[in-house]
Amino acid sequence: MDFLELPLFRGLSDQELEQMKTSGCLRTASYQKNDIIFSTGSIVSEIGIVLSGSVNVENIDFWGNKSILGNMNEGHIFAETYALCQEPMMVDAVAARDCHILFLNVKVLPEKNCTSFSWYQKIQHNLLTMCSRKNLVLSERIFCTSSKTVRSRVLTYLSAQSRKHDSNRFQIPFDRQQMADYLNLDRSALSKELSRMKKEEILDFHKNEFILKNDVL
């Protein structure tokens, strides 16, 4: 992927990108599915930008129960709050699929007087915009998990995905276990409820592809 196509680098010129590269604040790395990119408790100085594949942000409680807080696809960023605040990670960033990641080291920017470059202000503006959008995504998950019943959680999530894809037919970024983790549900309870809704012709599905029916939107 061309770095200039990434939302974080929107508005930068080729020359400005080259200045960033020579400053030493960028590096890339590849990960296989289920590899941990950043782990709970670590203090990070880098913002991750997904070049290919996808990354899940996960939380595992004291008893080993896992919740998926978000999924980052190509162009999306992760760990930005922890990198900027220098607070220990409270979550894991895990490769949901084989992925290639670009890292932006925010710690070296002031150390190398990068704040005087024209691209620095553009990066700040783009980062603020992306953080605001991520807050909306986190709010969406709160809406999904605040419902008391399995059915209402599923329909809230799938309705949001339908609006996002502007279609009643769409694919979600999770397998069944990951969908259960995202919605804070037991996998068997989720599967049973999906089967019931399929019999009631509220929806249809095959793996991670869904079709909503009966004006449930």
mmCIF file of C-alpha atoms in Angstrom:
data_model
loop_
_atom_site.group_PDB
_atom_site.id
_atom_site.type_symbol
_atom_site.label_atom_id
_atom_site.label_comp_id
_atom_site.label_asym_id
_atom_site.label_seq_id
_atom_site.Cartn_x
_atom_site.Cartn_y
_atom_site.Cartn_z
ATOM 1 C CA MET A 1 0.000 0.000 0.000
ATOM 2 C CA ASP A 2 1.221 3.492 -0.866
ATOM 3 C CA PHE A 3 1.807 5.321 2.422
ATOM 4 C CA LEU A 4 0.257 8.499 0.997
ATOM 5 C CA GLU A 5 -3.041 6.622 0.559
ATOM 6 C CA LEU A 6 -3.253 6.094 4.319
ATOM 7 C CA PRO A 7 -5.662 8.399 6.207
ATOM 8 C CA LEU A 8 -2.923 9.295 8.696
ATOM 9 C CA PHE A 9 -0.785 10.709 5.879
ATOM 10 C CA ARG A 10 -3.574 12.485 4.025
ATOM 11 C CA GLY A 11 -2.387 15.797 2.560
ATOM 12 C CA LEU A 12 1.329 15.008 2.731
ATOM 13 C CA SER A 13 3.522 15.490 -0.323
ATOM 14 C CA ASP A 14 6.124 12.994 -1.551
ATOM 15 C CA GLN A 15 8.828 15.295 -0.197
ATOM 16 C CA GLU A 16 7.214 15.485 3.232
ATOM 17 C CA LEU A 17 6.899 11.704 3.375
ATOM 18 C CA GLU A 18 10.581 11.354 2.541
ATOM 19 C CA GLN A 19 11.380 13.767 5.363
ATOM 20 C CA MET A 20 9.435 11.537 7.727
ATOM 21 C CA LYS A 21 11.289 8.447 6.560
ATOM 22 C CA THR A 22 14.706 10.054 7.011
ATOM 23 C CA SER A 23 13.759 11.195 10.532
ATOM 24 C CA GLY A 24 13.742 7.561 11.637
ATOM 25 C CA CYS A 25 10.212 7.649 13.044
ATOM 26 C CA LEU A 26 8.828 4.976 10.679
ATOM 27 C CA ARG A 27 9.356 1.221 10.507
ATOM 28 C CA THR A 28 7.414 -1.788 9.209
ATOM 29 C CA ALA A 29 6.943 -5.328 10.512
ATOM 30 C CA SER A 30 4.926 -8.411 9.557
ATOM 31 C CA TYR A 31 2.918 -10.678 11.870
ATOM 32 C CA GLN A 32 1.134 -13.993 11.520
ATOM 33 C CA LYS A 33 -2.424 -14.618 12.686
ATOM 34 C CA ASN A 34 -2.724 -14.626 16.513
ATOM 35 C CA ASP A 35 0.684 -12.986 17.022
ATOM 36 C CA ILE A 36 0.650 -10.396 19.812
ATOM 37 C CA ILE A 37 1.813 -7.027 18.495
ATOM 38 C CA PHE A 38 1.486 -5.069 21.750
ATOM 39 C CA SER A 39 0.755 -6.760 25.082
ATOM 40 C CA THR A 40 -1.083 -5.700 28.228
ATOM 41 C CA GLY A 41 1.172 -3.872 30.686
ATOM 42 C CA SER A 42 3.739 -2.720 28.128
ATOM 43 C CA ILE A 43 4.536 0.954 27.577
ATOM 44 C CA VAL A 44 4.687 1.746 23.867
ATOM 45 C CA SER A 45 6.010 4.712 21.920
ATOM 46 C CA GLU A 46 4.640 3.704 18.526
ATOM 47 C CA ILE A 47 1.294 4.062 16.808
ATOM 48 C CA GLY A 48 0.423 1.059 14.652
ATOM 49 C CA ILE A 49 -1.035 1.569 11.173
ATOM 50 C CA VAL A 50 -2.441 -1.497 9.390
ATOM 51 C CA LEU A 51 -1.035 -1.803 5.853
ATOM 52 C CA SER A 52 -2.611 -5.204 5.157
ATOM 53 C CA GLY A 53 -4.571 -7.798 7.116
ATOM 54 C CA SER A 54 -6.348 -6.799 10.327
ATOM 55 C CA VAL A 55 -5.716 -6.362 14.049
ATOM 56 C CA ASN A 56 -8.007 -7.038 17.014
ATOM 57 C CA VAL A 57 -7.843 -5.062 20.246
ATOM 58 C CA GLU A 58 -8.538 -7.581 23.012
ATOM 59 C CA ASN A 59 -8.951 -7.593 26.780
ATOM 60 C CA ILE A 60 -8.518 -10.719 28.905
ATOM 61 C CA ASP A 61 -9.759 -10.495 32.494
ATOM 62 C CA PHE A 62 -8.364 -12.172 35.629
ATOM 63 C CA TRP A 63 -10.328 -15.371 34.921
ATOM 64 C CA GLY A 64 -9.214 -15.630 31.293
ATOM 65 C CA ASN A 65 -12.397 -14.337 29.680
ATOM 66 C CA LYS A 66 -11.643 -12.530 26.423
ATOM 67 C CA SER A 67 -13.467 -9.532 24.974
ATOM 68 C CA ILE A 68 -12.757 -8.014 21.569
ATOM 69 C CA LEU A 69 -13.004 -4.246 21.855
ATOM 70 C CA GLY A 70 -12.359 -3.449 18.220
ATOM 71 C CA ASN A 71 -11.102 -4.605 14.838
ATOM 72 C CA MET A 72 -8.680 -2.510 12.765
ATOM 73 C CA ASN A 73 -8.522 -3.058 9.015
ATOM 74 C CA GLU A 74 -6.251 -1.576 6.341
ATOM 75 C CA GLY A 75 -5.499 2.088 6.972
ATOM 76 C CA HIS A 76 -6.706 2.028 10.579
ATOM 77 C CA ILE A 77 -4.526 2.914 13.563
ATOM 78 C CA PHE A 78 -4.158 1.310 17.000
ATOM 79 C CA ALA A 79 -2.373 1.944 20.327
ATOM 80 C CA GLU A 80 -2.353 5.690 19.615
ATOM 81 C CA THR A 81 -3.740 6.664 23.042
ATOM 82 C CA TYR A 82 -1.142 4.603 24.893
ATOM 83 C CA ALA A 83 1.715 5.864 22.710
ATOM 84 C CA LEU A 84 0.743 9.502 23.216
ATOM 85 C CA CYS A 85 -0.022 9.233 26.950
ATOM 86 C CA GLN A 86 2.795 6.805 27.804
ATOM 87 C CA GLU A 87 0.453 4.777 30.005
ATOM 88 C CA PRO A 88 0.767 0.973 30.314
ATOM 89 C CA MET A 89 -1.364 -0.935 27.825
ATOM 90 C CA MET A 90 -4.637 -2.222 29.299
ATOM 91 C CA VAL A 91 -5.321 -4.352 26.215
ATOM 92 C CA ASP A 92 -3.555 -6.611 23.748
ATOM 93 C CA ALA A 93 -3.183 -5.757 20.065
ATOM 94 C CA VAL A 94 -3.356 -9.118 18.248
ATOM 95 C CA ALA A 95 -3.053 -10.022 14.570
ATOM 96 C CA ALA A 96 -6.539 -11.162 13.533
ATOM 97 C CA ARG A 97 -5.073 -12.235 10.195
ATOM 98 C CA ASP A 98 -1.584 -12.272 8.738
ATOM 99 C CA CYS A 99 -0.768 -8.589 8.603
ATOM 100 C CA HIS A 100 1.830 -5.983 7.690
ATOM 101 C CA ILE A 101 2.091 -3.035 10.075
ATOM 102 C CA LEU A 102 3.643 0.415 9.750
ATOM 103 C CA PHE A 103 4.764 1.941 13.044
ATOM 104 C CA LEU A 104 5.052 5.665 13.730
ATOM 105 C CA ASN A 105 7.313 6.407 16.710
ATOM 106 C CA VAL A 106 5.860 9.511 18.353
ATOM 107 C CA LYS A 107 8.619 9.674 20.972
ATOM 108 C CA VAL A 108 11.382 10.539 18.492
ATOM 109 C CA LEU A 109 9.429 13.392 16.870
ATOM 110 C CA PRO A 110 10.203 16.064 19.495
ATOM 111 C CA GLU A 111 13.649 14.587 20.166
ATOM 112 C CA LYS A 112 14.682 15.199 16.548
ATOM 113 C CA ASN A 113 12.974 18.604 16.270
ATOM 114 C CA CYS A 114 10.439 17.223 13.803
ATOM 115 C CA THR A 115 7.832 19.647 15.144
ATOM 116 C CA SER A 116 9.236 22.346 12.869
ATOM 117 C CA PHE A 117 8.477 20.371 9.685
ATOM 118 C CA SER A 118 5.341 21.118 7.665
ATOM 119 C CA TRP A 119 4.209 17.478 7.809
ATOM 120 C CA TYR A 120 4.084 17.480 11.611
ATOM 121 C CA GLN A 121 0.983 19.687 11.769
ATOM 122 C CA LYS A 122 -0.717 17.604 9.088
ATOM 123 C CA ILE A 123 -0.041 14.392 11.020
ATOM 124 C CA GLN A 124 -1.447 15.985 14.177
ATOM 125 C CA HIS A 125 -4.629 17.036 12.382
ATOM 126 C CA ASN A 126 -5.118 13.626 10.747
ATOM 127 C CA LEU A 127 -4.457 11.838 14.034
ATOM 128 C CA LEU A 128 -7.057 13.945 15.844
ATOM 129 C CA THR A 129 -9.627 13.156 13.144
ATOM 130 C CA MET A 130 -8.907 9.427 13.299
ATOM 131 C CA CYS A 131 -9.052 9.344 17.109
ATOM 132 C CA SER A 132 -12.452 11.040 16.992
ATOM 133 C CA ARG A 133 -13.747 8.442 14.569
ATOM 134 C CA LYS A 134 -12.421 5.638 16.768
ATOM 135 C CA ASN A 135 -14.383 7.076 19.671
ATOM 136 C CA LEU A 136 -17.505 6.643 17.561
ATOM 137 C CA VAL A 137 -16.568 3.000 16.929
ATOM 138 C CA LEU A 138 -16.108 2.405 20.659
ATOM 139 C CA SER A 139 -19.472 4.034 21.304
ATOM 140 C CA GLU A 140 -21.014 1.614 18.806
ATOM 141 C CA ARG A 141 -19.695 -1.338 20.799
ATOM 142 C CA ILE A 142 -21.149 0.130 23.998
ATOM 143 C CA PHE A 143 -24.542 0.312 22.281
ATOM 144 C CA CYS A 144 -24.204 -3.324 21.233
ATOM 145 C CA THR A 145 -23.179 -4.698 24.623
ATOM 146 C CA SER A 146 -25.536 -2.594 26.763
ATOM 147 C CA SER A 147 -28.581 -4.595 25.615
ATOM 148 C CA LYS A 148 -29.612 -7.310 28.065
ATOM 149 C CA THR A 149 -30.708 -10.037 25.645
ATOM 150 C CA VAL A 150 -28.612 -11.991 23.162
ATOM 151 C CA ARG A 151 -31.019 -11.148 20.331
ATOM 152 C CA SER A 152 -30.963 -7.409 20.913
ATOM 153 C CA ARG A 153 -27.161 -7.362 21.024
ATOM 154 C CA VAL A 154 -26.946 -9.296 17.764
ATOM 155 C CA LEU A 155 -29.519 -7.132 15.981
ATOM 156 C CA THR A 156 -27.948 -3.900 17.220
ATOM 157 C CA TYR A 157 -24.565 -4.997 15.893
ATOM 158 C CA LEU A 158 -25.832 -6.348 12.581
ATOM 159 C CA SER A 159 -28.003 -3.276 12.002
ATOM 160 C CA ALA A 160 -24.960 -1.062 12.498
ATOM 161 C CA GLN A 161 -22.957 -3.196 10.072
ATOM 162 C CA SER A 162 -25.766 -2.989 7.509
ATOM 163 C CA ARG A 163 -25.784 0.807 7.728
ATOM 164 C CA LYS A 164 -22.003 0.895 7.463
ATOM 165 C CA HIS A 165 -22.089 -1.206 4.263
ATOM 166 C CA ASP A 166 -25.258 0.525 2.992
ATOM 167 C CA SER A 167 -26.755 -2.881 2.244
ATOM 168 C CA ASN A 168 -28.768 -5.602 3.953
ATOM 169 C CA ARG A 169 -26.124 -8.061 2.713
ATOM 170 C CA PHE A 170 -22.616 -7.682 4.138
ATOM 171 C CA GLN A 171 -19.624 -9.411 5.690
ATOM 172 C CA ILE A 172 -18.444 -8.825 9.245
ATOM 173 C CA PRO A 173 -14.734 -8.898 10.209
ATOM 174 C CA PHE A 174 -15.197 -11.638 12.846
ATOM 175 C CA ASP A 175 -15.571 -15.392 12.911
ATOM 176 C CA ARG A 176 -18.215 -16.789 15.279
ATOM 177 C CA GLN A 177 -15.987 -16.898 18.371
ATOM 178 C CA GLN A 178 -14.710 -13.392 17.715
ATOM 179 C CA MET A 179 -18.256 -12.124 17.217
ATOM 180 C CA ALA A 180 -19.202 -13.639 20.579
ATOM 181 C CA ASP A 181 -16.175 -12.028 22.222
ATOM 182 C CA TYR A 182 -17.043 -8.655 20.689
ATOM 183 C CA LEU A 183 -20.635 -8.831 21.950
ATOM 184 C CA ASN A 184 -19.640 -10.247 25.353
ATOM 185 C CA LEU A 185 -21.642 -13.407 24.732
ATOM 186 C CA ASP A 186 -21.106 -17.125 25.137
ATOM 187 C CA ARG A 187 -20.414 -18.638 21.733
ATOM 188 C CA SER A 188 -23.024 -21.380 22.084
ATOM 189 C CA ALA A 189 -25.679 -18.840 23.149
ATOM 190 C CA LEU A 190 -24.818 -16.701 20.132
ATOM 191 C CA SER A 191 -24.983 -19.652 17.734
ATOM 192 C CA LYS A 192 -28.330 -20.791 19.134
ATOM 193 C CA GLU A 193 -29.840 -17.325 18.794
ATOM 194 C CA LEU A 194 -28.553 -16.918 15.229
ATOM 195 C CA SER A 195 -30.116 -20.272 14.346
ATOM 196 C CA ARG A 196 -33.453 -19.186 15.861
ATOM 197 C CA MET A 197 -33.442 -15.923 13.922
ATOM 198 C CA LYS A 198 -32.587 -17.801 10.746
ATOM 199 C CA LYS A 199 -35.589 -20.120 11.265
ATOM 200 C CA GLU A 200 -37.787 -17.081 11.909
ATOM 201 C CA GLU A 201 -36.476 -15.605 8.634
ATOM 202 C CA ILE A 202 -35.198 -12.493 10.358
ATOM 203 C CA LEU A 203 -31.805 -13.077 8.812
ATOM 204 C CA ASP A 204 -29.688 -15.532 6.884
ATOM 205 C CA PHE A 205 -25.975 -16.175 7.150
ATOM 206 C CA HIS A 206 -23.083 -18.256 5.917
ATOM 207 C CA LYS A 207 -19.912 -18.012 7.986
ATOM 208 C CA ASN A 208 -19.280 -14.241 8.325
ATOM 209 C CA GLU A 209 -21.697 -13.137 5.583
ATOM 210 C CA PHE A 210 -25.146 -11.977 6.714
ATOM 211 C CA ILE A 211 -28.419 -11.011 5.039
ATOM 212 C CA LEU A 212 -31.015 -9.111 7.075
ATOM 213 C CA LYS A 213 -34.687 -9.695 6.249
ATOM 214 C CA ASN A 214 -38.215 -8.756 7.324
ATOM 215 C CA ASP A 215 -37.565 -5.035 7.715
ATOM 216 C CA VAL A 216 -35.538 -5.518 10.883
ATOM 217 C CA LEU A 217 -33.382 -2.483 10.116
#
